[in-house]
Tab-separated table of C-alpha atoms in Angstrom:
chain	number	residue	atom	x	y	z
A	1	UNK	CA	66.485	-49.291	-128.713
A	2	UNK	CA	65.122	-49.202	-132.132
A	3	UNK	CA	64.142	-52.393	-133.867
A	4	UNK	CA	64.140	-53.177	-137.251
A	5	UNK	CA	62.723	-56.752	-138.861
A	6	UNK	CA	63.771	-59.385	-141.582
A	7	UNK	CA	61.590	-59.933	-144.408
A	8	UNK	CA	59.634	-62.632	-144.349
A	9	UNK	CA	60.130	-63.545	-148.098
A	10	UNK	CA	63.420	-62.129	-148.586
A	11	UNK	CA	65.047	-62.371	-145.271
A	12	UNK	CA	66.380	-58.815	-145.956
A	13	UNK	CA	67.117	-56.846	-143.210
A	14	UNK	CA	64.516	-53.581	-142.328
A	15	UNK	CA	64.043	-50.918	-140.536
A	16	UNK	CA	61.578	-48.241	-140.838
A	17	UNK	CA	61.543	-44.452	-140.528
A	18	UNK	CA	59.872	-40.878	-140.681
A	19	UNK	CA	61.366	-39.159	-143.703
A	20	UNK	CA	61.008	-35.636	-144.023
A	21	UNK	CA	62.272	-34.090	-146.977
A	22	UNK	CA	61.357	-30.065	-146.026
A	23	UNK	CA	62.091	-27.903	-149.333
A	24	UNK	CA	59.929	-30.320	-151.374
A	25	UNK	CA	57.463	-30.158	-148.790
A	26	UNK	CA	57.088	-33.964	-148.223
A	27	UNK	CA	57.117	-36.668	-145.117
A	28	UNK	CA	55.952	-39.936	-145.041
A	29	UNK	CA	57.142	-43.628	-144.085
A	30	UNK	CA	60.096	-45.566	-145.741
A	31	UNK	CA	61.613	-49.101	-145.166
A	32	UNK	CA	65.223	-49.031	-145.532
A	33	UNK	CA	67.424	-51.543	-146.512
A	34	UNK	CA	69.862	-51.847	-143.690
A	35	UNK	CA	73.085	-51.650	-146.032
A	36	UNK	CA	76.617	-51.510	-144.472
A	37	UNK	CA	77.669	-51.460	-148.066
A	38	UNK	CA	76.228	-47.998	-149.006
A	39	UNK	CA	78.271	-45.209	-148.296
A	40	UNK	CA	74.910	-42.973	-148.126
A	41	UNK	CA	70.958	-42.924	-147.792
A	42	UNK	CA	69.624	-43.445	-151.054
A	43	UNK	CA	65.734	-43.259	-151.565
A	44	UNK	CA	64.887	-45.017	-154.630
A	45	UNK	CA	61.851	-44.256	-157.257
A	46	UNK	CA	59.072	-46.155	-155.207
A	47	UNK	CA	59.283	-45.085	-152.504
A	48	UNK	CA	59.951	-41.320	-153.646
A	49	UNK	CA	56.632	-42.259	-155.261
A	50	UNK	CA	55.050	-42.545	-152.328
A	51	UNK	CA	56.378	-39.899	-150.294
A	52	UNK	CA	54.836	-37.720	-153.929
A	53	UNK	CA	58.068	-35.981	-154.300
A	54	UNK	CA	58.113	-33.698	-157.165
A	55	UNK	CA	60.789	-34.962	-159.584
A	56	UNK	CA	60.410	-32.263	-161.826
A	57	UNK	CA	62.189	-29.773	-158.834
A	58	UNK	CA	65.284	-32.005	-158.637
A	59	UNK	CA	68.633	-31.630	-160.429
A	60	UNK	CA	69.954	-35.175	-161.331
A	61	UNK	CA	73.186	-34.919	-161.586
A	62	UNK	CA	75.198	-36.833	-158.948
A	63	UNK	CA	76.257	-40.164	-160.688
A	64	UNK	CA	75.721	-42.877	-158.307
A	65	UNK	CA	76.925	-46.976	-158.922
A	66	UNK	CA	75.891	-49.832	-156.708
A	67	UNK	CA	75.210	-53.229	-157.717
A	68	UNK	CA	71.917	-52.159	-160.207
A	69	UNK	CA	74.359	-50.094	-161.857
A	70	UNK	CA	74.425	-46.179	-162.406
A	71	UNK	CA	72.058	-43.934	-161.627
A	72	UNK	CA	71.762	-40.300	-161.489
A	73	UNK	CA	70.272	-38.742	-158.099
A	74	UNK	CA	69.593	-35.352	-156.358
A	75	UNK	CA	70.537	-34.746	-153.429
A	76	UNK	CA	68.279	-32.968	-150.442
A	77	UNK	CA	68.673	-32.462	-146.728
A	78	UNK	CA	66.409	-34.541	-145.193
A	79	UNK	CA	65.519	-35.439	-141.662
A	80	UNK	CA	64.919	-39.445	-140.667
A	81	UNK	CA	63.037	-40.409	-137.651
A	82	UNK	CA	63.498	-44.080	-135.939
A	83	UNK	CA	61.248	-44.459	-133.239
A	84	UNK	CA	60.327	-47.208	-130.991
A	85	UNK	CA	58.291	-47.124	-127.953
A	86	UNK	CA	60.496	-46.039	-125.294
A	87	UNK	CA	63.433	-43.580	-128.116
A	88	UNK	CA	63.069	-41.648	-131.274
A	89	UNK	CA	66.482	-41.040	-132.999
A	90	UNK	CA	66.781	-38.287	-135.668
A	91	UNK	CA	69.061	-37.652	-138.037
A	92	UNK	CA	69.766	-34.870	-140.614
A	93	UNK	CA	71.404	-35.907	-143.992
A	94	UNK	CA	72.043	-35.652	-147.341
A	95	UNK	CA	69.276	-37.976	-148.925
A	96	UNK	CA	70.708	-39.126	-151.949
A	97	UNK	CA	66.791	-39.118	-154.207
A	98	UNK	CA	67.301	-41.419	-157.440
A	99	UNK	CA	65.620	-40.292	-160.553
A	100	UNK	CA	62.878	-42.375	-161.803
A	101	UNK	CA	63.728	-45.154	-163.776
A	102	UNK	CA	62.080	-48.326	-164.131
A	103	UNK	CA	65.417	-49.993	-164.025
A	104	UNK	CA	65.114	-48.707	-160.292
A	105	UNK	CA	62.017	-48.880	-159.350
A	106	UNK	CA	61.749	-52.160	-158.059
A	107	UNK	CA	64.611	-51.616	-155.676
A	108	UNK	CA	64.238	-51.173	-152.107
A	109	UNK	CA	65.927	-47.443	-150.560
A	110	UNK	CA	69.081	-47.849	-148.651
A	111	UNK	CA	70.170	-46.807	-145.282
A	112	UNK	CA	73.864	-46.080	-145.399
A	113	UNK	CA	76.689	-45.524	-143.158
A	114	UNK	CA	75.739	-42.054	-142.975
A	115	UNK	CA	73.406	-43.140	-140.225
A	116	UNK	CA	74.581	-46.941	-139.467
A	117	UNK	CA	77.815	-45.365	-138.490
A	118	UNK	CA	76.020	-43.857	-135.336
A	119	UNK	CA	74.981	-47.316	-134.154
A	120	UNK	CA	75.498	-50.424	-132.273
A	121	UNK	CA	73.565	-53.038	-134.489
A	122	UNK	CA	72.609	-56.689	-133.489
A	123	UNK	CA	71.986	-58.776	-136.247
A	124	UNK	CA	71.037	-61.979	-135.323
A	125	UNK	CA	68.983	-63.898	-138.128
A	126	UNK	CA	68.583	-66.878	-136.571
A	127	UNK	CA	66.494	-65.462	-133.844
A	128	UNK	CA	65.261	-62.604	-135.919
A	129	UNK	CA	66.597	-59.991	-133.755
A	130	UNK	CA	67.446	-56.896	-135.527
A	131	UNK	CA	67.982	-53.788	-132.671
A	132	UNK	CA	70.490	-50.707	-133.129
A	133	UNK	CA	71.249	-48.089	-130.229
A	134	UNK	CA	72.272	-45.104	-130.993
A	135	UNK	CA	75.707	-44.627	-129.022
A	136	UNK	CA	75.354	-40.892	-128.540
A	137	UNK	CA	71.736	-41.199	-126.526
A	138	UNK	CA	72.323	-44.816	-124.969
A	139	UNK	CA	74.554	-44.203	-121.702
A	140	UNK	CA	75.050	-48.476	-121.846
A	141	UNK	CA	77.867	-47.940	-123.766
């Protein structure tokens, strides 16, 4: 089991992971927005930031709308990591990377259904439990 957290300001749901983005030689630690609503995994400008992709190796030119509006991304494979002490999940996707905008930058990256879609998620705010099991690995199911 994997657990993820609430934000203490916010109350936004999080969970963290190993992102390793290979052909732009790049790995580091995001917190994702847990978002049902996102078809994809989108990392967004700060945290790319972070991670010091290159944006000057990335095409831009997938079109991509959500409630900030429209912004152009790359897309890479990528491999996320979501470990806890006893399981490590891993995952290879397409990582939608948004361009760098300060429109975006502000904006936390989103996990999608790309991964969620693998999982068994309990959300329960009012206890601030936040777990997912992988279906696949967990033999509970």
């Amino acid at each position: 089991m994997v657990y993820g957290r609430f934000d203490e300001t916010t109350g936004r749901p999080y969970i963290d992971a190993r992102v390793s983005i290979e052909s732009l030689a790049c790995d580091g630690h995001v917190s994702f927005l847990l978002d049902t609503g996102a078809d994809s995994t989108t990392l967004m400008p700060q945290d790319g930031t972070q991670l010091r992709i290159d944006y000057e190796r990335l095409n831009f030119v997938t079109p991509m709308t959500g409630a900030g509006g429209t912004v152009n991304c790359a897309i890479e494979d990528a491999t996320l990591l979501f470990s806890s002490d006893e399981v490590i999940y891993g995952y290879r996707i397409h990582l939608n990377i948004c361009e760098r905008s300060e429109k975006f930058m502000s904006l936390p990256s989103l996990l999608g259904r790309d991964v969620i879609d693998n999982w068994r998620v309990v959300y329960d705010k009012p206890n601030s439990i936040l777990e997912v099991n992988d279906y696949k690995f967990d033999s509970d199911f």
